[in-house]
């Protein structure tokens, strides 16, 4: 598979990739085969692909490069930045001789690299114009693509409901690392309508998985589970809180002390950042099992010790971050802004409250300035609503 390059830079050959840059209509330089390399030694074969009309099977020429440098030198002699003496076949005089001994590892790398070069030229058939990177395609994926592209009836058969197990197996095969570039190329060739159907299906599956994970754990009282397994690994879930593009800026982050990514001090669970304005928001995570409401008080309810503490805690983070903003920026490499940052507390379950408690809870959180209190079942419902928007059948919330 060929991927066009904007910059004709040639990188060392890898197991799966080879760079090729044409030097004429019949020749092209290719990625060096690294035989041996250390900090002070470099031994490579620099191959050239050749359109050899007389002997087409002899399609690779090249040169061996063996060089050393001092420990304190910035680069090797062939890089051309320092004066150096080049020894070549033409510099050998009568009576002189050159010996370059290859150990077993170097010989093996040479053999493997040459095999890749001959196989690549056979696949290309001719020298391409310009520059490109060639990526190895998994043979099973190549056969699969050939069948689907050349036999529409096979594609329709795979889409049959009775063959879902086959589809799952094929998806596992084509999403293996060695096939990702081929998969990308295939997606680029899809029509917009087909790509939209595929994207929608994948998005719904992703949403349904995290929705099930959240729903199955609404009685899980582990803050570590919610912070790491759910929110850190699926940061887009917390992004549903905001009406702007946001990503995690830091988790377990300092809001006062040495630097925003250090440990200790005033530690906030998550700092989210608006990817456009660079402004941050502070998020404190409790658990769905945390109590929201305290005892009755003159016809209404007080708020739980945990809820009041969490609100004050995140407000304290905001105060510390605002006061120490310039110090944190100076001592860290991260770029962020602190412009009246929002504070978010995710805590408890709305389903655990009766109607009077819900009214007291709503009155309390709606009276707060710049602090958003969101329950876990409300956050779950936002995910369920997204699924309903993307799919024809709304998600039924049976357990909440």
mmCIF file of C-alpha atoms in Angstrom:
data_model
loop_
_atom_site.group_PDB
_atom_site.id
_atom_site.type_symbol
_atom_site.label_atom_id
_atom_site.label_comp_id
_atom_site.label_asym_id
_atom_site.label_seq_id
_atom_site.Cartn_x
_atom_site.Cartn_y
_atom_site.Cartn_z
ATOM 1 C CA UNK A 1 0.000 0.000 0.000
ATOM 2 C CA UNK A 2 1.321 3.455 -0.929
ATOM 3 C CA UNK A 3 0.885 6.598 1.166
ATOM 4 C CA UNK A 4 1.971 9.867 -0.455
ATOM 5 C CA UNK A 5 4.468 12.002 1.424
ATOM 6 C CA UNK A 6 4.572 15.811 1.343
ATOM 7 C CA UNK A 7 8.184 15.875 2.497
ATOM 8 C CA UNK A 8 10.654 13.602 0.668
ATOM 9 C CA UNK A 9 12.487 12.690 3.867
ATOM 10 C CA UNK A 10 13.682 9.102 3.970
ATOM 11 C CA UNK A 11 13.454 7.263 7.285
ATOM 12 C CA UNK A 12 15.124 3.989 8.197
ATOM 13 C CA UNK A 13 13.335 0.860 7.031
ATOM 14 C CA UNK A 14 11.004 -0.830 9.520
ATOM 15 C CA UNK A 15 9.311 -4.201 9.445
ATOM 16 C CA UNK A 16 6.170 -2.636 7.949
ATOM 17 C CA UNK A 17 7.246 0.568 6.162
ATOM 18 C CA UNK A 18 9.633 1.629 3.386
ATOM 19 C CA UNK A 19 10.095 5.191 2.112
ATOM 20 C CA UNK A 20 10.781 5.634 -1.609
ATOM 21 C CA UNK A 21 11.918 8.876 -3.324
ATOM 22 C CA UNK A 22 12.463 8.910 -7.080
ATOM 23 C CA UNK A 23 15.806 10.266 -8.314
ATOM 24 C CA UNK A 24 15.149 9.728 -12.036
ATOM 25 C CA UNK A 25 12.645 7.993 -14.283
ATOM 26 C CA UNK A 26 14.381 4.672 -13.659
ATOM 27 C CA UNK A 27 15.860 4.986 -10.146
ATOM 28 C CA UNK A 28 14.647 5.737 -6.619
ATOM 29 C CA UNK A 29 16.329 5.920 -3.238
ATOM 30 C CA UNK A 30 14.727 3.786 -0.537
ATOM 31 C CA UNK A 31 14.813 3.530 3.247
ATOM 32 C CA UNK A 32 18.211 2.490 4.636
ATOM 33 C CA UNK A 33 18.506 -1.026 5.986
ATOM 34 C CA UNK A 34 19.965 -0.672 9.478
ATOM 35 C CA UNK A 35 22.498 -3.440 10.043
ATOM 36 C CA UNK A 36 23.857 -2.100 13.329
ATOM 37 C CA UNK A 37 23.549 1.186 15.184
ATOM 38 C CA UNK A 38 24.721 2.522 18.530
ATOM 39 C CA UNK A 39 25.369 5.995 19.908
ATOM 40 C CA UNK A 40 28.821 6.067 18.300
ATOM 41 C CA UNK A 41 28.553 3.570 15.411
ATOM 42 C CA UNK A 42 26.300 3.345 12.381
ATOM 43 C CA UNK A 43 26.259 0.547 9.812
ATOM 44 C CA UNK A 44 23.641 0.697 7.076
ATOM 45 C CA UNK A 45 22.896 -0.415 3.540
ATOM 46 C CA UNK A 46 21.477 2.422 1.433
ATOM 47 C CA UNK A 47 19.399 0.752 -1.302
ATOM 48 C CA UNK A 48 18.448 2.121 -4.708
ATOM 49 C CA UNK A 49 15.592 0.663 -6.722
ATOM 50 C CA UNK A 50 16.390 0.343 -10.434
ATOM 51 C CA UNK A 51 14.239 -0.272 -13.502
ATOM 52 C CA UNK A 52 16.634 -2.790 -15.010
ATOM 53 C CA UNK A 53 15.248 -3.569 -18.467
ATOM 54 C CA UNK A 54 17.957 -6.090 -19.375
ATOM 55 C CA UNK A 55 17.732 -8.047 -16.118
ATOM 56 C CA UNK A 56 14.451 -7.068 -14.382
ATOM 57 C CA UNK A 57 15.021 -9.506 -11.512
ATOM 58 C CA UNK A 58 18.169 -7.528 -10.581
ATOM 59 C CA UNK A 59 16.335 -4.451 -9.354
ATOM 60 C CA UNK A 60 18.309 -3.357 -6.277
ATOM 61 C CA UNK A 61 21.683 -1.621 -6.089
ATOM 62 C CA UNK A 62 23.129 0.377 -3.221
ATOM 63 C CA UNK A 63 26.032 1.143 -0.956
ATOM 64 C CA UNK A 64 27.226 0.182 2.482
ATOM 65 C CA UNK A 65 27.737 2.980 4.994
ATOM 66 C CA UNK A 66 29.948 2.304 8.011
ATOM 67 C CA UNK A 67 30.903 5.260 10.200
ATOM 68 C CA UNK A 68 31.887 6.208 13.716
ATOM 69 C CA UNK A 69 31.797 9.378 15.763
ATOM 70 C CA UNK A 70 33.121 10.606 19.082
ATOM 71 C CA UNK A 71 30.902 10.467 22.128
ATOM 72 C CA UNK A 72 30.573 14.248 22.276
ATOM 73 C CA UNK A 73 29.918 14.723 18.537
ATOM 74 C CA UNK A 74 26.428 15.928 17.687
ATOM 75 C CA UNK A 75 26.103 13.858 14.522
ATOM 76 C CA UNK A 76 27.749 11.238 12.330
ATOM 77 C CA UNK A 77 30.243 12.201 9.573
ATOM 78 C CA UNK A 78 27.841 11.441 6.700
ATOM 79 C CA UNK A 79 25.359 13.982 8.039
ATOM 80 C CA UNK A 80 27.652 16.584 6.506
ATOM 81 C CA UNK A 81 27.774 19.154 9.293
ATOM 82 C CA UNK A 82 31.365 18.400 10.352
ATOM 83 C CA UNK A 83 34.550 17.982 8.240
ATOM 84 C CA UNK A 84 35.133 14.312 7.513
ATOM 85 C CA UNK A 85 37.114 11.976 5.272
ATOM 86 C CA UNK A 86 35.162 9.649 2.986
ATOM 87 C CA UNK A 87 36.614 6.261 2.052
ATOM 88 C CA UNK A 88 35.092 4.700 -1.058
ATOM 89 C CA UNK A 89 35.993 2.074 -3.657
ATOM 90 C CA UNK A 90 37.403 4.783 -5.917
ATOM 91 C CA UNK A 91 39.772 5.934 -3.164
ATOM 92 C CA UNK A 92 41.356 2.494 -2.787
ATOM 93 C CA UNK A 93 44.718 2.423 -4.524
ATOM 94 C CA UNK A 94 46.512 -0.513 -6.045
ATOM 95 C CA UNK A 95 47.750 -2.685 -3.192
ATOM 96 C CA UNK A 96 45.097 -1.384 -0.751
ATOM 97 C CA UNK A 97 42.048 -3.328 0.346
ATOM 98 C CA UNK A 98 38.879 -2.793 2.405
ATOM 99 C CA UNK A 99 37.271 -5.387 4.641
ATOM 100 C CA UNK A 100 33.840 -4.956 6.228
ATOM 101 C CA UNK A 101 33.001 -7.960 8.365
ATOM 102 C CA UNK A 102 29.325 -8.666 9.122
ATOM 103 C CA UNK A 103 28.310 -10.601 12.217
ATOM 104 C CA UNK A 104 25.349 -12.968 12.186
ATOM 105 C CA UNK A 105 22.875 -10.303 13.320
ATOM 106 C CA UNK A 106 24.023 -7.822 10.680
ATOM 107 C CA UNK A 107 23.903 -10.478 7.966
ATOM 108 C CA UNK A 108 20.351 -11.386 8.974
ATOM 109 C CA UNK A 109 19.177 -7.758 8.904
ATOM 110 C CA UNK A 110 20.810 -7.348 5.486
ATOM 111 C CA UNK A 111 19.052 -10.447 4.183
ATOM 112 C CA UNK A 112 15.652 -9.444 5.574
ATOM 113 C CA UNK A 113 15.961 -5.906 4.228
ATOM 114 C CA UNK A 114 16.912 -7.039 0.741
ATOM 115 C CA UNK A 115 13.973 -9.430 0.706
ATOM 116 C CA UNK A 116 11.650 -6.512 1.483
ATOM 117 C CA UNK A 117 13.217 -4.402 -1.266
ATOM 118 C CA UNK A 118 12.863 -7.066 -3.980
ATOM 119 C CA UNK A 119 9.321 -7.863 -2.888
ATOM 120 C CA UNK A 120 8.443 -4.157 -2.914
ATOM 121 C CA UNK A 121 9.777 -3.606 -6.425
ATOM 122 C CA UNK A 122 7.924 -6.659 -7.690
ATOM 123 C CA UNK A 123 4.728 -5.234 -6.170
ATOM 124 C CA UNK A 124 5.310 -1.742 -7.649
ATOM 125 C CA UNK A 125 6.212 -2.901 -11.136
ATOM 126 C CA UNK A 126 7.893 0.421 -11.946
ATOM 127 C CA UNK A 127 9.600 3.373 -10.283
ATOM 128 C CA UNK A 128 6.961 5.795 -8.924
ATOM 129 C CA UNK A 129 7.298 9.529 -9.476
ATOM 130 C CA UNK A 130 7.885 11.679 -6.401
ATOM 131 C CA UNK A 131 7.931 10.321 -2.867
ATOM 132 C CA UNK A 132 5.845 7.775 -1.002
ATOM 133 C CA UNK A 133 5.776 5.463 1.977
ATOM 134 C CA UNK A 134 4.879 1.844 1.312
ATOM 135 C CA UNK A 135 3.198 -0.076 4.108
ATOM 136 C CA UNK A 136 2.914 -3.835 4.314
ATOM 137 C CA UNK A 137 -0.663 -5.092 4.071
ATOM 138 C CA UNK A 138 -1.763 -8.144 6.035
ATOM 139 C CA UNK A 139 -2.301 -10.955 3.509
ATOM 140 C CA UNK A 140 -5.619 -12.056 5.014
ATOM 141 C CA UNK A 141 -6.903 -8.491 4.851
ATOM 142 C CA UNK A 142 -5.717 -8.165 1.243
ATOM 143 C CA UNK A 143 -7.690 -11.277 0.268
ATOM 144 C CA UNK A 144 -10.742 -10.034 2.167
ATOM 145 C CA UNK A 145 -10.667 -6.671 0.358
ATOM 146 C CA UNK A 146 -10.265 -8.375 -3.006
ATOM 147 C CA UNK A 147 -13.317 -10.581 -2.420
ATOM 148 C CA UNK A 148 -15.524 -7.722 -1.234
ATOM 149 C CA UNK A 149 -14.446 -5.312 -3.968
ATOM 150 C CA UNK A 150 -14.859 -7.817 -6.789
ATOM 151 C CA UNK A 151 -17.967 -9.663 -5.608
ATOM 152 C CA UNK A 152 -20.861 -7.427 -4.396
ATOM 153 C CA UNK A 153 -22.914 -10.520 -3.512
ATOM 154 C CA UNK A 154 -20.247 -11.478 -0.945
ATOM 155 C CA UNK A 155 -20.589 -8.073 0.698
ATOM 156 C CA UNK A 156 -24.367 -8.471 0.923
ATOM 157 C CA UNK A 157 -23.927 -11.942 2.413
ATOM 158 C CA UNK A 158 -21.688 -10.526 5.172
ATOM 159 C CA UNK A 159 -24.364 -7.953 5.991
ATOM 160 C CA UNK A 160 -26.921 -10.709 6.622
ATOM 161 C CA UNK A 161 -28.081 -10.909 10.247
ATOM 162 C CA UNK A 162 -27.263 -14.626 10.386
ATOM 163 C CA UNK A 163 -23.584 -13.870 9.740
ATOM 164 C CA UNK A 164 -22.951 -11.451 12.627
ATOM 165 C CA UNK A 165 -20.337 -13.772 14.172
ATOM 166 C CA UNK A 166 -18.446 -13.706 10.863
ATOM 167 C CA UNK A 167 -18.629 -9.903 10.807
ATOM 168 C CA UNK A 168 -17.175 -9.729 14.328
ATOM 169 C CA UNK A 169 -14.295 -11.994 13.312
ATOM 170 C CA UNK A 170 -13.596 -9.920 10.197
ATOM 171 C CA UNK A 171 -13.639 -6.690 12.183
ATOM 172 C CA UNK A 172 -11.097 -8.098 14.617
ATOM 173 C CA UNK A 173 -8.847 -9.075 11.688
ATOM 174 C CA UNK A 174 -9.013 -5.789 9.794
ATOM 175 C CA UNK A 175 -8.436 -3.668 12.901
ATOM 176 C CA UNK A 176 -5.160 -5.391 13.754
ATOM 177 C CA UNK A 177 -2.189 -3.009 13.803
ATOM 178 C CA UNK A 178 -0.671 -4.325 10.580
ATOM 179 C CA UNK A 179 -3.911 -3.656 8.684
ATOM 180 C CA UNK A 180 -4.813 -0.177 9.977
ATOM 181 C CA UNK A 181 -3.324 1.678 7.018
ATOM 182 C CA UNK A 182 -5.254 -0.513 4.598
ATOM 183 C CA UNK A 183 -8.397 0.037 6.625
ATOM 184 C CA UNK A 184 -7.862 3.802 6.462
ATOM 185 C CA UNK A 185 -7.437 3.656 2.706
ATOM 186 C CA UNK A 186 -10.632 1.608 2.352
ATOM 187 C CA UNK A 187 -12.573 4.103 4.485
ATOM 188 C CA UNK A 188 -11.352 6.959 2.307
ATOM 189 C CA UNK A 189 -12.873 5.228 -0.708
ATOM 190 C CA UNK A 190 -16.301 4.789 0.894
ATOM 191 C CA UNK A 191 -19.153 6.968 -0.286
ATOM 192 C CA UNK A 192 -20.347 9.588 2.207
ATOM 193 C CA UNK A 193 -23.603 7.724 2.854
ATOM 194 C CA UNK A 194 -21.829 4.435 3.596
ATOM 195 C CA UNK A 195 -19.304 6.156 5.834
ATOM 196 C CA UNK A 196 -22.102 7.898 7.719
ATOM 197 C CA UNK A 197 -23.875 4.585 8.400
ATOM 198 C CA UNK A 198 -20.618 3.016 9.620
ATOM 199 C CA UNK A 199 -19.748 6.023 11.814
ATOM 200 C CA UNK A 200 -23.211 6.107 13.360
ATOM 201 C CA UNK A 201 -23.094 2.392 14.165
ATOM 202 C CA UNK A 202 -19.663 2.694 15.790
ATOM 203 C CA UNK A 203 -20.718 5.746 17.821
ATOM 204 C CA UNK A 204 -23.857 4.005 19.063
ATOM 205 C CA UNK A 205 -21.838 0.932 20.077
ATOM 206 C CA UNK A 206 -19.336 3.076 21.974
ATOM 207 C CA UNK A 207 -22.125 4.963 23.746
ATOM 208 C CA UNK A 208 -23.998 1.794 24.633
ATOM 209 C CA UNK A 209 -20.886 0.223 26.168
ATOM 210 C CA UNK A 210 -20.178 3.153 28.466
ATOM 211 C CA UNK A 211 -23.894 3.516 29.283
ATOM 212 C CA UNK A 212 -24.018 -0.128 30.355
ATOM 213 C CA UNK A 213 -20.801 0.269 32.370
ATOM 214 C CA UNK A 214 -22.279 3.253 34.213
ATOM 215 C CA UNK A 215 -25.690 1.649 34.742
ATOM 216 C CA UNK A 216 -24.195 -1.604 36.051
ATOM 217 C CA UNK A 217 -22.098 0.300 38.603
ATOM 218 C CA UNK A 218 -24.540 2.816 40.045
ATOM 219 C CA UNK A 219 -24.108 1.021 43.380
ATOM 220 C CA UNK A 220 -20.314 1.046 43.146
ATOM 221 C CA UNK A 221 -18.919 3.152 45.990
ATOM 222 C CA UNK A 222 -15.310 3.261 44.724
ATOM 223 C CA UNK A 223 -14.114 6.743 43.775
ATOM 224 C CA UNK A 224 -11.053 5.191 42.119
ATOM 225 C CA UNK A 225 -13.289 3.115 39.812
ATOM 226 C CA UNK A 226 -15.275 6.131 38.652
ATOM 227 C CA UNK A 227 -12.275 8.410 38.311
ATOM 228 C CA UNK A 228 -10.011 5.958 36.464
ATOM 229 C CA UNK A 229 -12.034 3.194 34.801
ATOM 230 C CA UNK A 230 -14.963 5.361 33.736
ATOM 231 C CA UNK A 231 -13.996 9.018 33.406
ATOM 232 C CA UNK A 232 -10.257 8.965 32.721
ATOM 233 C CA UNK A 233 -10.514 6.184 30.142
ATOM 234 C CA UNK A 234 -13.650 7.717 28.605
ATOM 235 C CA UNK A 235 -13.025 11.420 28.984
ATOM 236 C CA UNK A 236 -15.675 12.325 26.418
ATOM 237 C CA UNK A 237 -18.301 11.374 29.044
ATOM 238 C CA UNK A 238 -17.404 14.356 31.205
ATOM 239 C CA UNK A 239 -17.340 16.526 28.082
ATOM 240 C CA UNK A 240 -21.139 16.054 27.951
ATOM 241 C CA UNK A 241 -21.356 18.487 30.874
ATOM 242 C CA UNK A 242 -20.114 21.377 28.773
ATOM 243 C CA UNK A 243 -21.571 23.030 25.692
ATOM 244 C CA UNK A 244 -18.124 23.489 24.123
ATOM 245 C CA UNK A 245 -15.262 21.224 22.951
ATOM 246 C CA UNK A 246 -13.372 20.137 26.088
ATOM 247 C CA UNK A 247 -10.698 17.586 26.897
ATOM 248 C CA UNK A 248 -8.962 16.452 30.075
ATOM 249 C CA UNK A 249 -6.111 18.842 30.866
ATOM 250 C CA UNK A 250 -4.934 16.984 33.973
ATOM 251 C CA UNK A 251 -6.177 14.406 36.441
ATOM 252 C CA UNK A 252 -5.173 14.338 40.115
ATOM 253 C CA UNK A 253 -3.798 17.820 39.441
ATOM 254 C CA UNK A 254 -2.285 20.437 41.709
ATOM 255 C CA UNK A 255 -4.268 23.638 42.038
ATOM 256 C CA UNK A 256 -1.726 25.089 44.433
ATOM 257 C CA UNK A 257 1.901 24.190 45.047
ATOM 258 C CA UNK A 258 4.833 23.272 42.818
ATOM 259 C CA UNK A 259 3.150 22.880 39.462
ATOM 260 C CA UNK A 260 -0.173 21.847 38.015
ATOM 261 C CA UNK A 261 0.971 18.319 37.085
ATOM 262 C CA UNK A 262 2.895 17.577 40.287
ATOM 263 C CA UNK A 263 1.571 15.536 43.183
ATOM 264 C CA UNK A 264 0.442 16.505 46.666
ATOM 265 C CA UNK A 265 -1.004 19.765 47.934
ATOM 266 C CA UNK A 266 -4.529 20.712 46.877
ATOM 267 C CA UNK A 267 -5.375 17.968 44.403
ATOM 268 C CA UNK A 268 -8.399 18.201 42.125
ATOM 269 C CA UNK A 269 -9.794 15.011 40.538
ATOM 270 C CA UNK A 270 -9.939 16.433 37.003
ATOM 271 C CA UNK A 271 -9.165 19.694 35.264
ATOM 272 C CA UNK A 272 -10.999 20.017 31.952
ATOM 273 C CA UNK A 273 -9.898 22.532 29.346
ATOM 274 C CA UNK A 274 -11.819 24.303 26.607
ATOM 275 C CA UNK A 275 -9.738 23.413 23.547
ATOM 276 C CA UNK A 276 -10.512 26.785 21.942
ATOM 277 C CA UNK A 277 -10.212 29.328 24.766
ATOM 278 C CA UNK A 278 -7.725 27.297 26.910
ATOM 279 C CA UNK A 279 -9.901 28.114 29.945
ATOM 280 C CA UNK A 280 -10.205 25.362 32.542
ATOM 281 C CA UNK A 281 -12.991 23.867 34.654
ATOM 282 C CA UNK A 282 -12.521 21.982 37.926
ATOM 283 C CA UNK A 283 -14.296 18.669 38.455
ATOM 284 C CA UNK A 284 -14.650 16.837 41.753
ATOM 285 C CA UNK A 285 -15.813 13.205 41.555
ATOM 286 C CA UNK A 286 -17.607 11.442 44.398
ATOM 287 C CA UNK A 287 -19.641 8.223 43.958
ATOM 288 C CA UNK A 288 -23.261 7.367 43.142
ATOM 289 C CA UNK A 289 -23.625 6.060 46.695
ATOM 290 C CA UNK A 290 -22.793 9.417 48.297
ATOM 291 C CA UNK A 291 -25.733 10.879 50.236
ATOM 292 C CA UNK A 292 -27.214 14.103 48.855
ATOM 293 C CA UNK A 293 -29.752 15.028 51.538
ATOM 294 C CA UNK A 294 -29.406 15.327 55.291
ATOM 295 C CA UNK A 295 -32.133 15.546 57.923
ATOM 296 C CA UNK A 296 -35.448 17.420 57.748
ATOM 297 C CA UNK A 297 -35.357 21.080 58.678
ATOM 298 C CA UNK A 298 -38.573 23.153 59.166
ATOM 299 C CA UNK A 299 -40.520 21.772 56.248
ATOM 300 C CA UNK A 300 -37.541 21.208 53.974
ATOM 301 C CA UNK A 301 -34.254 19.330 54.094
ATOM 302 C CA UNK A 302 -30.660 20.164 54.884
ATOM 303 C CA UNK A 303 -27.906 18.951 52.658
ATOM 304 C CA UNK A 304 -25.608 16.102 53.445
ATOM 305 C CA UNK A 305 -22.201 16.608 54.992
ATOM 306 C CA UNK A 306 -20.627 15.033 51.879
ATOM 307 C CA UNK A 307 -22.438 17.322 49.424
ATOM 308 C CA UNK A 308 -21.660 20.512 51.341
ATOM 309 C CA UNK A 309 -18.061 19.387 51.763
ATOM 310 C CA UNK A 310 -17.654 18.585 48.059
ATOM 311 C CA UNK A 311 -19.006 22.003 47.032
ATOM 312 C CA UNK A 312 -16.678 23.806 49.443
ATOM 313 C CA UNK A 313 -13.815 21.596 48.349
ATOM 314 C CA UNK A 314 -14.136 22.492 44.656
ATOM 315 C CA UNK A 315 -14.611 26.177 45.519
ATOM 316 C CA UNK A 316 -11.407 25.988 47.541
ATOM 317 C CA UNK A 317 -9.646 24.493 44.493
ATOM 318 C CA UNK A 318 -10.913 27.400 42.407
ATOM 319 C CA UNK A 319 -9.661 29.941 44.961
ATOM 320 C CA UNK A 320 -6.205 28.324 45.143
ATOM 321 C CA UNK A 321 -5.901 27.980 41.371
ATOM 322 C CA UNK A 322 -6.914 31.599 40.785
ATOM 323 C CA UNK A 323 -4.481 32.964 43.369
ATOM 324 C CA UNK A 324 -1.547 30.795 42.262
ATOM 325 C CA UNK A 325 -2.220 30.851 38.509
ATOM 326 C CA UNK A 326 0.930 32.770 37.539
ATOM 327 C CA UNK A 327 3.117 30.612 39.774
ATOM 328 C CA UNK A 328 1.696 27.411 38.292
ATOM 329 C CA UNK A 329 2.155 28.672 34.729
ATOM 330 C CA UNK A 330 5.735 29.714 35.429
ATOM 331 C CA UNK A 331 6.710 26.394 37.000
ATOM 332 C CA UNK A 332 4.986 24.141 34.469
ATOM 333 C CA UNK A 333 5.215 23.686 30.703
ATOM 334 C CA UNK A 334 1.437 23.497 30.225
ATOM 335 C CA UNK A 335 -0.545 26.348 28.692
ATOM 336 C CA UNK A 336 -3.906 27.166 30.253
ATOM 337 C CA UNK A 337 -6.122 30.085 31.252
ATOM 338 C CA UNK A 338 -8.079 30.743 34.449
ATOM 339 C CA UNK A 339 -11.017 32.993 33.583
ATOM 340 C CA UNK A 340 -13.711 32.571 36.238
ATOM 341 C CA UNK A 341 -13.468 28.780 35.908
ATOM 342 C CA UNK A 342 -16.547 26.647 36.333
ATOM 343 C CA UNK A 343 -16.675 24.141 39.179
ATOM 344 C CA UNK A 344 -18.397 20.778 38.792
ATOM 345 C CA UNK A 345 -19.327 18.214 41.430
ATOM 346 C CA UNK A 346 -20.540 14.779 40.297
ATOM 347 C CA UNK A 347 -22.191 13.085 43.229
ATOM 348 C CA UNK A 348 -25.005 10.747 44.306
ATOM 349 C CA UNK A 349 -28.179 9.635 42.527
ATOM 350 C CA UNK A 350 -31.352 11.591 41.920
ATOM 351 C CA UNK A 351 -33.284 8.311 42.042
ATOM 352 C CA UNK A 352 -32.494 7.987 45.757
ATOM 353 C CA UNK A 353 -34.590 11.086 46.593
ATOM 354 C CA UNK A 354 -38.324 11.493 47.156
ATOM 355 C CA UNK A 355 -40.237 14.399 45.597
ATOM 356 C CA UNK A 356 -39.713 16.766 48.563
ATOM 357 C CA UNK A 357 -36.006 15.971 48.672
ATOM 358 C CA UNK A 358 -35.726 16.526 44.913
ATOM 359 C CA UNK A 359 -37.314 19.980 45.337
ATOM 360 C CA UNK A 360 -34.877 20.889 48.124
ATOM 361 C CA UNK A 361 -31.931 19.590 46.080
ATOM 362 C CA UNK A 362 -32.979 21.539 42.975
ATOM 363 C CA UNK A 363 -33.474 24.753 44.958
ATOM 364 C CA UNK A 364 -30.033 24.375 46.486
ATOM 365 C CA UNK A 365 -28.001 23.628 43.360
ATOM 366 C CA UNK A 366 -29.828 26.176 41.197
ATOM 367 C CA UNK A 367 -28.961 28.916 43.699
ATOM 368 C CA UNK A 368 -25.234 28.287 43.404
ATOM 369 C CA UNK A 369 -23.103 30.571 41.257
ATOM 370 C CA UNK A 370 -20.546 28.955 38.948
ATOM 371 C CA UNK A 371 -20.911 25.538 40.592
ATOM 372 C CA UNK A 372 -22.615 22.726 38.679
ATOM 373 C CA UNK A 373 -23.893 19.771 40.725
ATOM 374 C CA UNK A 374 -24.691 16.755 38.588
ATOM 375 C CA UNK A 375 -25.814 13.331 39.779
ATOM 376 C CA UNK A 376 -24.491 10.097 38.268
ATOM 377 C CA UNK A 377 -27.880 9.031 36.960
ATOM 378 C CA UNK A 378 -28.296 12.428 35.279
ATOM 379 C CA UNK A 379 -24.940 11.990 33.565
ATOM 380 C CA UNK A 380 -25.980 8.487 32.526
ATOM 381 C CA UNK A 381 -29.216 9.911 31.102
ATOM 382 C CA UNK A 382 -27.259 12.352 28.944
ATOM 383 C CA UNK A 383 -25.453 9.392 27.389
ATOM 384 C CA UNK A 384 -28.769 7.563 26.920
ATOM 385 C CA UNK A 385 -30.226 10.645 25.229
ATOM 386 C CA UNK A 386 -27.298 10.701 22.792
ATOM 387 C CA UNK A 387 -27.983 7.059 21.935
ATOM 388 C CA UNK A 388 -31.649 7.897 21.370
ATOM 389 C CA UNK A 389 -30.709 10.725 19.025
ATOM 390 C CA UNK A 390 -28.394 8.505 16.967
ATOM 391 C CA UNK A 391 -30.628 5.429 16.882
ATOM 392 C CA UNK A 392 -34.255 4.852 15.948
ATOM 393 C CA UNK A 393 -35.181 3.163 19.228
ATOM 394 C CA UNK A 394 -34.732 5.245 22.430
ATOM 395 C CA UNK A 395 -32.886 3.578 25.294
ATOM 396 C CA UNK A 396 -35.246 2.449 28.015
ATOM 397 C CA UNK A 397 -34.044 3.435 31.480
ATOM 398 C CA UNK A 398 -35.356 0.500 33.501
ATOM 399 C CA UNK A 399 -33.027 0.452 36.492
ATOM 400 C CA UNK A 400 -32.798 4.153 37.275
#
